[in-house]
Coordinates of C-alpha atoms in Angstrom, one line a residue:
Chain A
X20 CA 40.4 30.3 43.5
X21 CA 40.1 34.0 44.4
X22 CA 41.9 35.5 41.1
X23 CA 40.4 35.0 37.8
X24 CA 41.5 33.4 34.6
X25 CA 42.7 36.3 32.2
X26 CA 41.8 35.7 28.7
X27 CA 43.2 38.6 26.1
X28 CA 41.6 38.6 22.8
X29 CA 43.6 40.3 20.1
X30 CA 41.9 42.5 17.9
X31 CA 44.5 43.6 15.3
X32 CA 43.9 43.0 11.7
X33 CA 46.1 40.3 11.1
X34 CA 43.9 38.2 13.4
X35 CA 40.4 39.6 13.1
X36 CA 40.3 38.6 9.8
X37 CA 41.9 35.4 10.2
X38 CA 38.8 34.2 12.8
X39 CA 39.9 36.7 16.0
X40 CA 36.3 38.3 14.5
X41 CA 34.4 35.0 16.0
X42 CA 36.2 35.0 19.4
X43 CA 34.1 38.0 20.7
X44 CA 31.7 35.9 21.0
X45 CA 33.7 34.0 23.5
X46 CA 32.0 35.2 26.6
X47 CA 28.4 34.4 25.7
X48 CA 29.9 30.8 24.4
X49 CA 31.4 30.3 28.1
X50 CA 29.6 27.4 29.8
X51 CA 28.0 28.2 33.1
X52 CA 30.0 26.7 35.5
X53 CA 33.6 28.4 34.1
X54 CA 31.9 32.2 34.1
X55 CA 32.6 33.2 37.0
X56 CA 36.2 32.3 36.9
X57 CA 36.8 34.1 33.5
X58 CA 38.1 37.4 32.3
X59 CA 37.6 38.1 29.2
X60 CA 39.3 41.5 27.5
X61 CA 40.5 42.8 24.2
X62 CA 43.6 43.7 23.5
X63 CA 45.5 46.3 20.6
X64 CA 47.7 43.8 18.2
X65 CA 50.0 41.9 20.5
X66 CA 53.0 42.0 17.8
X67 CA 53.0 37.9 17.9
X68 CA 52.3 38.2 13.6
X69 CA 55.6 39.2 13.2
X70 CA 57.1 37.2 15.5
X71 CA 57.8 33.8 13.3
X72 CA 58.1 31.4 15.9
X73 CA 54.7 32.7 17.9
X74 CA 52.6 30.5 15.1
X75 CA 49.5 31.3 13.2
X76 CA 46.9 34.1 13.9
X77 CA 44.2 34.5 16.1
X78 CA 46.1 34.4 18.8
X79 CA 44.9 34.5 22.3
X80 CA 46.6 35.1 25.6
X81 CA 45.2 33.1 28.6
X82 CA 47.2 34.5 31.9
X83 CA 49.7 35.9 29.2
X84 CA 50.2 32.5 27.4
X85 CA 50.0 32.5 24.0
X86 CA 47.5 30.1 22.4
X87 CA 48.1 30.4 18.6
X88 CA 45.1 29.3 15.7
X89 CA 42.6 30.3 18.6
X90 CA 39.2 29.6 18.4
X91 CA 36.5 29.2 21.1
X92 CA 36.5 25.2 21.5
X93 CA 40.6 25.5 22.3
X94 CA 39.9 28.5 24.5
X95 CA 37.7 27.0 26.5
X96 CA 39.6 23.6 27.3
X97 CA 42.7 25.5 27.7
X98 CA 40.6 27.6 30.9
X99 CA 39.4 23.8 32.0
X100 CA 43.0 22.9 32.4
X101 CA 44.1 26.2 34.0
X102 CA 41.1 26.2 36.1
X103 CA 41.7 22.2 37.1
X104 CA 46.1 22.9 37.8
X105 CA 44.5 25.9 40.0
X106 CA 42.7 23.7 42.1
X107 CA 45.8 20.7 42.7
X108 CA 47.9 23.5 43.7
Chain B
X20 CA 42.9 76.9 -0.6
X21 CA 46.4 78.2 0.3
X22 CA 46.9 81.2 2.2
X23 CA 43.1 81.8 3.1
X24 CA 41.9 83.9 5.4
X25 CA 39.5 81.3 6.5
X26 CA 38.3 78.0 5.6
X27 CA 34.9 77.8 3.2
X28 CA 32.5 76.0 5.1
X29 CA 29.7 74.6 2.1
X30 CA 26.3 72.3 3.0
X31 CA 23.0 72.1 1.9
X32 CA 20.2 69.8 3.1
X33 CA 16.7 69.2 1.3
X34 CA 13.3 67.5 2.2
X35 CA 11.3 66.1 -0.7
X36 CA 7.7 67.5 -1.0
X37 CA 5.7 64.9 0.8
X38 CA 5.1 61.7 -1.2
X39 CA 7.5 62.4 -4.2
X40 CA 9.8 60.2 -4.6
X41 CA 12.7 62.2 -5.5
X42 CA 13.6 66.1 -4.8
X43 CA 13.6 68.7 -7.0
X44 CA 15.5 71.6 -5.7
X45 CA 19.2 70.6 -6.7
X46 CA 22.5 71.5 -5.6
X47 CA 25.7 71.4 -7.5
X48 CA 28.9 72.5 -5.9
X49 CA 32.7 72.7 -7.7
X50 CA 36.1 73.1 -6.7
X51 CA 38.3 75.0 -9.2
X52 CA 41.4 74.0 -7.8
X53 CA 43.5 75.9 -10.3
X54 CA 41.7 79.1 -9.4
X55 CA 40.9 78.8 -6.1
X56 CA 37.7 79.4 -6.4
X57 CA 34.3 77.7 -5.5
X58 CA 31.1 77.8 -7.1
X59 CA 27.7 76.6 -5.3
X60 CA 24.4 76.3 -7.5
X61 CA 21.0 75.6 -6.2
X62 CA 18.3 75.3 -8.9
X63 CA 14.3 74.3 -7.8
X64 CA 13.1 72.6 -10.7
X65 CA 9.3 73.6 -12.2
X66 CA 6.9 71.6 -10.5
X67 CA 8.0 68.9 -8.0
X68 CA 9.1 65.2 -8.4
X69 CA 11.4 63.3 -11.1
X70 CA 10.2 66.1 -13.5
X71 CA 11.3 68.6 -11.1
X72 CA 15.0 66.9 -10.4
X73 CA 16.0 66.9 -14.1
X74 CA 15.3 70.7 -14.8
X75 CA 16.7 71.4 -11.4
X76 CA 20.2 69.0 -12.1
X77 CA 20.2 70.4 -15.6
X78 CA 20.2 73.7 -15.3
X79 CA 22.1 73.5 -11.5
X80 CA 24.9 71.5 -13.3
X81 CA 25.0 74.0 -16.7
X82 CA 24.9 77.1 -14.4
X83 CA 28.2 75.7 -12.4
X84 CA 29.9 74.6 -15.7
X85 CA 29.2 77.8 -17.4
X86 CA 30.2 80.1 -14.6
X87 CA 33.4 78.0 -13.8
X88 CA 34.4 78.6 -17.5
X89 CA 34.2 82.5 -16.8
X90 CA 30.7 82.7 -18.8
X91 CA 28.9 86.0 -18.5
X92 CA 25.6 85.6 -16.6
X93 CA 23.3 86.4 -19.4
X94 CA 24.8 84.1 -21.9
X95 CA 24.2 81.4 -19.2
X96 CA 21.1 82.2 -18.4
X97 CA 19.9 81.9 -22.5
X98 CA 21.8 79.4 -22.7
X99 CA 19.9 77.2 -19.9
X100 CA 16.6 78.4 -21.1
X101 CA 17.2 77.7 -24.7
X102 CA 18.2 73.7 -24.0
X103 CA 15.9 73.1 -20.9
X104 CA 12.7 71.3 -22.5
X105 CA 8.9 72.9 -22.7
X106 CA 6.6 72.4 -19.5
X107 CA 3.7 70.9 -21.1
X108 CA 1.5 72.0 -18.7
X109 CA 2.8 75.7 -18.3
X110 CA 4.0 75.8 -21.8
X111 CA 7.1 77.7 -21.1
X112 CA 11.0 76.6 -20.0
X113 CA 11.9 77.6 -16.9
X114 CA 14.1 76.6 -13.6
X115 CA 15.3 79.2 -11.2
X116 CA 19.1 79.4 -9.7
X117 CA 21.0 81.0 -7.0
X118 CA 24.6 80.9 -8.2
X119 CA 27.4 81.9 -5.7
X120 CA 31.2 82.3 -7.2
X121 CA 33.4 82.5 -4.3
X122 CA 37.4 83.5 -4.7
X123 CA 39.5 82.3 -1.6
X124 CA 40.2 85.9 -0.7
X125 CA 36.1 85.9 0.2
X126 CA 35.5 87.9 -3.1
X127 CA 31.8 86.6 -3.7
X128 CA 29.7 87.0 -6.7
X129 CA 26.2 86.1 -6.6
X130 CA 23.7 85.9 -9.2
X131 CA 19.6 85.1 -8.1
X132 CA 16.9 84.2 -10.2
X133 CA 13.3 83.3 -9.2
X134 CA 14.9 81.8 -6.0
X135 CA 14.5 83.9 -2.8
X136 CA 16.7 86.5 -1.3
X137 CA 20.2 85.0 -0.1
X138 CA 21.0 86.6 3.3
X139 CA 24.6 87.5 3.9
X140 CA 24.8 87.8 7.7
X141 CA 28.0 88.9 9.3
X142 CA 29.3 89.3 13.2
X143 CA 27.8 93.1 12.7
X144 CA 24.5 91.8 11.6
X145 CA 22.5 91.4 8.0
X146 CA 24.3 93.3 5.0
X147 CA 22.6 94.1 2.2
X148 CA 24.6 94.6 -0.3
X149 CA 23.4 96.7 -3.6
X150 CA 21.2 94.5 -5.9
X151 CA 21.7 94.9 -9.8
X152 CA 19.1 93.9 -12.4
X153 CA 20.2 91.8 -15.2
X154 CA 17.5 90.9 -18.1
X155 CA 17.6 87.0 -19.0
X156 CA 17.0 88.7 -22.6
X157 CA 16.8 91.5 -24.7
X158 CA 13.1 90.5 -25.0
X159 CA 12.8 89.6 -21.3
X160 CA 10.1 91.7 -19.4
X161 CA 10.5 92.4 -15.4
X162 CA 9.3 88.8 -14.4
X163 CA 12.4 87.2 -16.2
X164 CA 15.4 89.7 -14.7
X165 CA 17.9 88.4 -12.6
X166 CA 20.0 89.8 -9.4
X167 CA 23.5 90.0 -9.3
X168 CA 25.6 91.3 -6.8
X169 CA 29.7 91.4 -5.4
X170 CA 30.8 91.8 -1.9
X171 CA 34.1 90.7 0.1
X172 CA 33.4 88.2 3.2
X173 CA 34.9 89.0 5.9
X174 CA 35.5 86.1 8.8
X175 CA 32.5 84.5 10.3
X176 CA 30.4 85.8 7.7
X177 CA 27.8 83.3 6.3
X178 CA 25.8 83.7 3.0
X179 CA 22.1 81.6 4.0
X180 CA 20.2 80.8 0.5
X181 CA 17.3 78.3 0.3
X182 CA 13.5 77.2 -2.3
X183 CA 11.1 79.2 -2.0
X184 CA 9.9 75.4 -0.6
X185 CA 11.5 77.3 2.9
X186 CA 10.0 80.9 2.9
X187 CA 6.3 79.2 1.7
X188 CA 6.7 76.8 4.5
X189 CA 3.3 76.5 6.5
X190 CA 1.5 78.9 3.8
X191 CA -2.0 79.1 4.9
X192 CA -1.9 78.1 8.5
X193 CA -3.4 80.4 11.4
X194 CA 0.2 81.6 12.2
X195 CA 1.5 81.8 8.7
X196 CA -1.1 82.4 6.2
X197 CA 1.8 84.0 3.7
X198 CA 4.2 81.0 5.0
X199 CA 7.4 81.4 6.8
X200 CA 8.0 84.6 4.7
X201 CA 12.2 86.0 3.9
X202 CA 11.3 88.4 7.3
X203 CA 10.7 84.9 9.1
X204 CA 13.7 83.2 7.7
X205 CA 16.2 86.4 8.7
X206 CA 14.5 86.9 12.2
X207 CA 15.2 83.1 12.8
X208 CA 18.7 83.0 11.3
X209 CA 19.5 85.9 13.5
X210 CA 18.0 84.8 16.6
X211 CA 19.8 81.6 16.2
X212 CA 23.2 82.8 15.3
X213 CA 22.8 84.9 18.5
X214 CA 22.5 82.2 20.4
X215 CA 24.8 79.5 19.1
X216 CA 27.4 82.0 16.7
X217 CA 29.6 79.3 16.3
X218 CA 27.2 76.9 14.6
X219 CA 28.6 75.0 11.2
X220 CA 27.0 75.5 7.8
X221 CA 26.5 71.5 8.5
X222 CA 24.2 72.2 11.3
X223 CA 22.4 75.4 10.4
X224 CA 21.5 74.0 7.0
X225 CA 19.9 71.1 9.0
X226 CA 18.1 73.4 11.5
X227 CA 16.8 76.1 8.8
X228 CA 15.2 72.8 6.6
X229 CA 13.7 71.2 9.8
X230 CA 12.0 74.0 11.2
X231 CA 10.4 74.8 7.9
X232 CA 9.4 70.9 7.6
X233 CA 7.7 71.6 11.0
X234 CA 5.8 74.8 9.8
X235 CA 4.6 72.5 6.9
X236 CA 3.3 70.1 10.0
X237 CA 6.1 67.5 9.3
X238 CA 4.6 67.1 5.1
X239 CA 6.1 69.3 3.1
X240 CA 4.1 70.6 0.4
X241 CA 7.0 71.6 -1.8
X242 CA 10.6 71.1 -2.1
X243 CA 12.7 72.3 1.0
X244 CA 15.9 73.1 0.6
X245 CA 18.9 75.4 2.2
X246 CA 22.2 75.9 1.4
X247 CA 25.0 77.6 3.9
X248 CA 28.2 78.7 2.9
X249 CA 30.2 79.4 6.0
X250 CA 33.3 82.0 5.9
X251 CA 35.0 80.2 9.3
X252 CA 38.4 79.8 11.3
X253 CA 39.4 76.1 10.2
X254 CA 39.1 73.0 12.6
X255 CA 41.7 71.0 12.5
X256 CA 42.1 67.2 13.0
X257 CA 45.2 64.9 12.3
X258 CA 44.6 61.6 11.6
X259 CA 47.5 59.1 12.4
X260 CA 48.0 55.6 10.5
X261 CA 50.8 53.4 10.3
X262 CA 54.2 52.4 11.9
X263 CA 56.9 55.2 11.0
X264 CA 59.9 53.6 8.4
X265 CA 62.7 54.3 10.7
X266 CA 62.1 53.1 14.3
X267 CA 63.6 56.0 15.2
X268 CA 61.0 58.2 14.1
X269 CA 58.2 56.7 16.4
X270 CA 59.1 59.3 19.0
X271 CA 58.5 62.4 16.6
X272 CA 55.6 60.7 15.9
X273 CA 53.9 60.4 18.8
X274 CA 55.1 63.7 19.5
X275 CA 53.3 65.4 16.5
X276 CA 50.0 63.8 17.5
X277 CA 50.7 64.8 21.1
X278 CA 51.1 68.9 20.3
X279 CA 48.9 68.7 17.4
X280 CA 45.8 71.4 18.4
X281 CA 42.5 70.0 17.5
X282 CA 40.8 66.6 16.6
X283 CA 43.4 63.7 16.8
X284 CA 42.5 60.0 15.6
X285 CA 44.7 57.2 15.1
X286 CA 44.0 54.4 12.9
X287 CA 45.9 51.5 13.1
X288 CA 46.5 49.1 16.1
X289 CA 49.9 49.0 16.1
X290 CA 50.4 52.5 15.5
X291 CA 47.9 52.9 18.8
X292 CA 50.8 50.5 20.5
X293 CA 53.4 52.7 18.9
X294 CA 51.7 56.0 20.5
X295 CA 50.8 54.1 23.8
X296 CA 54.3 53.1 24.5
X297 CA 56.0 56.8 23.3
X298 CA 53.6 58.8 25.1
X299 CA 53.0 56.3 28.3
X300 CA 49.3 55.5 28.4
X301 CA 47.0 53.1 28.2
X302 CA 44.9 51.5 25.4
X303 CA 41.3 50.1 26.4
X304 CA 40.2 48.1 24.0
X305 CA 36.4 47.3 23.7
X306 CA 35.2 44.3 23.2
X307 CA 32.4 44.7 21.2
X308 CA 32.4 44.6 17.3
X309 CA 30.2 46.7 15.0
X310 CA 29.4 46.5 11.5
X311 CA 32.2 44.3 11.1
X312 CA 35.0 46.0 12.0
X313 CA 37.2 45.4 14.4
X314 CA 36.0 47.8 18.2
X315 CA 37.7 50.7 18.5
X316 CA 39.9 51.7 21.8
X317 CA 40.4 54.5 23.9
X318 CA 43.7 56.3 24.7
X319 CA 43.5 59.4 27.0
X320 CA 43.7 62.2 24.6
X321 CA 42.4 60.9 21.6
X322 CA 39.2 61.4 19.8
X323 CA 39.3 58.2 17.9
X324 CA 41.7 54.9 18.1
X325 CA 40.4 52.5 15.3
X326 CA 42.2 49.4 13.5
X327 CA 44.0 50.4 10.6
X328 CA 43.5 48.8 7.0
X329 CA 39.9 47.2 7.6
X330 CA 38.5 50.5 8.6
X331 CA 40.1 52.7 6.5
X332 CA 38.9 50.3 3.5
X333 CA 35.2 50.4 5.0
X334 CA 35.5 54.4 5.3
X335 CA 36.2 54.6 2.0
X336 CA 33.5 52.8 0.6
X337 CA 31.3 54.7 2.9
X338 CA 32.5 58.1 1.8
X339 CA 32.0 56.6 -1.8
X340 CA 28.5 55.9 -1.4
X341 CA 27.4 59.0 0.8
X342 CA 25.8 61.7 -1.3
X343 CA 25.0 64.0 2.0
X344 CA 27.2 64.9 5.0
X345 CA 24.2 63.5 6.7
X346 CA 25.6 59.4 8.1
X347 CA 23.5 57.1 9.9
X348 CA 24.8 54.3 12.4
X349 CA 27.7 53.5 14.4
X350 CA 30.9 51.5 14.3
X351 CA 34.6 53.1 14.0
X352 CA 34.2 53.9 10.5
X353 CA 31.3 55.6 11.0
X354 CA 32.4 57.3 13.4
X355 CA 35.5 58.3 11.8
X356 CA 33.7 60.3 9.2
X357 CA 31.6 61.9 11.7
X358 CA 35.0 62.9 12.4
X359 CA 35.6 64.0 8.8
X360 CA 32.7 66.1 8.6
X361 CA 33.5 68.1 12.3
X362 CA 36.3 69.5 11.0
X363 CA 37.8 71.5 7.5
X364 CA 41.6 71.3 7.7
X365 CA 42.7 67.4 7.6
X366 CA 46.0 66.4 7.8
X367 CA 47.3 62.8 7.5
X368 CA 50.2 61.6 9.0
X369 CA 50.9 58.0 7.5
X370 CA 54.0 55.5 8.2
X371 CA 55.0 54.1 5.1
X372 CA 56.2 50.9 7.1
X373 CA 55.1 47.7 5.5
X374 CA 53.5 45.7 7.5
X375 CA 55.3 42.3 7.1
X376 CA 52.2 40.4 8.8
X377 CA 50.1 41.4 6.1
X378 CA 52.3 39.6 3.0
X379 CA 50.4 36.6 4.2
X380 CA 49.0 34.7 1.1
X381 CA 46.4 33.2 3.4
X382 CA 44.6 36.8 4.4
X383 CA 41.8 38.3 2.1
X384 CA 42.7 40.7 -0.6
X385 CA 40.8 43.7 0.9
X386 CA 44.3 44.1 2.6
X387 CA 44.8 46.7 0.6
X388 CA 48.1 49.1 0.3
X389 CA 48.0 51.8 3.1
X390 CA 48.6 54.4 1.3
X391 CA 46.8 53.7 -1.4
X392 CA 43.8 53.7 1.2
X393 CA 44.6 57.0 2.3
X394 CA 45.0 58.3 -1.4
X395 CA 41.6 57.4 -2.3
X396 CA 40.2 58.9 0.9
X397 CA 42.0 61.9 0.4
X398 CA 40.8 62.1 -2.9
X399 CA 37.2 61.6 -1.8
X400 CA 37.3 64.6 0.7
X401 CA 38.9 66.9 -1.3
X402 CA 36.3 66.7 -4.4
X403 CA 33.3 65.5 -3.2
X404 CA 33.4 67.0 0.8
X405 CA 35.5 69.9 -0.2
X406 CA 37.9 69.7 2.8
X407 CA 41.4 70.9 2.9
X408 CA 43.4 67.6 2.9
X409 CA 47.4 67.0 3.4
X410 CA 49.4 64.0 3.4
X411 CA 52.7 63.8 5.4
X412 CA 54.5 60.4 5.2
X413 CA 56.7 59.8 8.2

């Protein structure tokens, strides 16, 4: 795996105060072994709020897909799985 | 103040006596919006301490009301002597005052009593205008006259007054066995104003009161306090928040933030999206939070990019709470008044888009109504900061 996983955390209002405030914590909760695979970046409001059909905030882009009602726990699993398709391909 | 030559520039600063608990020398400054006028009192209480700070804000705060209302100087100065209370010890009623009555145009009356000399320093060097004796009373003998005096500012002229805490500073050490002396005080001023002409009232006030503080060895043995009022070409700053109405409008807006001449900050991330799109650069976001705001970003260009609503709600309480131009810690709101306090001509440019996102039932209720954010702010800078504040809605 030579490129990293991206992980966008959005840091608009609409999802800081609905738990986006937790997720910058997200880099100190990554477990060892993922670390240096990972990316992690904040990002202006994406605009997925007003989008109805994107979900609920936080929202999170991991290599720009949209993981809606983010926290770290779903983060982190949704890397795992990127990480683990990176490696069968 | 419309059609100004210059912008009014007003701070003061004050360092409590060593171990009192509160300061005595007291400041009161008001706005006559009507007139266009501003009045500035500083008043050093008898004595130091809480008994001190009430003489001081009573007669500081009559002296202002009275001289707004167009009082002559001699009735106000009976009238403050009849109501302030006995000194037990002293067994006489007494405060001093430096009053200063500024008119837009720069036409400045000053009265001073018991205080020491204001200095009136221009480009050209100190002017001194003519003095006038004024008794308190028809039974007043020469300790209980007052000065008054008129002159017209001109640009970049500053009027320096202080507490005798300032010109007694270090009183009775090997270098100054008189203190710091009025000669000391002028000879610093204008050494300093050589060096650094440009300096605001907000930072010479702070440099005058620390360097007395040092002459006291770092304990001040009275009251220390100056006051600067600062006759200066306006700094600007335009602070942007919100999404324009009409879509159509995001262009100008991003257009009048990118020709705007001085201090630009945007608040608001989608209006930082808005701008970043229109005017083709890039938003860094950091990552890390402070004081519970969401971080702030950088766009090439901009002094400040902040969130919208959550900071503009914490400034506001900030601003409420702040007595002083003088703000400690960091964080985008912070910083924002930092902002605030750099600069004397503020304009706000707000979108009066709602922001659909933000009729959520689900969020908190400090989501507060944009622009009735901004109207509180505005509100607060105006009265209690004394900045020159305009709202455009786009």
């Amino acid at each position: 795996m030579s490129k990293k996983v991206q992980v966008k955390i959005c840091f608009g209002t609409h999802c800081y105060v609905m738990g986006g405030s937790h997720l910058e914590m997200l880099e100190e909760s990554l477990p060892a072994e993922l670390k240096d695979y990972v990316e992690v970046s904040g990002s202006p409001c994406f605009g997925h709020c007003e989008e109805k059909t994107a979900g609920t905030p936080p929202f999170v882009e991991v290599n720009g897909t949209i993981i809606e009602k983010a926290n770290i726990e779903l983060i982190i699993n949704y890397i795992r799985e990127v990480l683990a398709d990176g490696i069968r391909e | 103040m419309n059609q100004s030559p210059f912008f009014i520039e007003i701070d003061t600063f004050s360092r409590m006596k060593e171990g009192e608990p509160i300061c005595g020398d007291c400041f009161v400054t008001k706005k006559v919006k009507t007139e266009q006028r501003m009045v500035i009192v500083l008043s050093d209480g008898l004595g130091s301490g809480v008994k001190a700070n009430v003489l001081g804000s009573m007669t500081a705060s009559m002296a202002a009301n009275f001289i707004v209302q167009h009082e002559p100087v001699q009735r106000t100065a009976t009238a403050i002597m009849k109501t302030l209370p006995v000194d037990s010890e002293r067994q006489m009623s007494y405060a001093t005052f430096t009053i200063i009555d500024i008119r837009h145009d720069g036409e400045t009356h000053i009265v001073e009593y018991g205080n020491p000399r204001c200095e009136i320093i221009g480009i050209d060097g100190v002017r001194t205008p003519e003095r006038k004796k004024v008794y308190v009373d028809e039974f007043a003998d020469e300790s209980r006259v007052m000065f008054t005096f008129s002159f017209k500012a001109k640009k970049e002229d500053r009027i320096v007054f202080y507490s005798d805490g300032v010109t007694q500073a270090g009183m009775g050490s090997l270098n100054y066995p008189f203190g710091w002396e009025e000669g000391g005080v002028r000879t610093y001023l204008m050494n300093h104003l050589k060096d650094t002409p440009q300096i605001s009232a907000r930072d010479l006030v702070r440099k005058v009161v620390s360097h007395a503080v040092a002459k006291d060895y770092f304990a001040p043995k009275d009251d220390i306090s100056c006051g600067v009022v600062y006759f200066r070409k306006p700094r600007k700053m335009l602070i942007c928040t919100g999404p324009p109405y009409h879509n159509e409008d995001d262009a100008r807006m991003a257009d009048l933030l990118n020709r705007f001449d001085g201090k630009k900050v945007i608040c608001g991330g989608t209006t930082a999206r808005i701008v970043s799109r229109e005017l083709n650069r890039d938003v860094k976001v950091g990552m890390v939070s402070e004081g519970g705001l969401p971080p702030s970003s950088k766009i090439e260009g901009f002094d400040l990019v902040t969130e919208g609503i959550l900071t503009l709600g914490r400034v506001t309480k900030l601003l409420d709470e702040l007595n002083s131009t003088t703000i400690n810690g960091d964080g985008p709101a912070v910083e924002m008044i930092r902002q605030f306090f750099e600069s004397d001509e503020i304009k706000f440019l707000v979108g009066t888009k709602i922001n659909e996102a933000h009729q959520d039932p689900n969020l908190p209720v400090e989501l507060e109504i944009r622009r009735n954010v901004v109207k509180k702010i505005v509100r607060l800078l105006e009265e209690k900061f004394f900045k020159e504040v305009t709202i455009q809605y786009i």
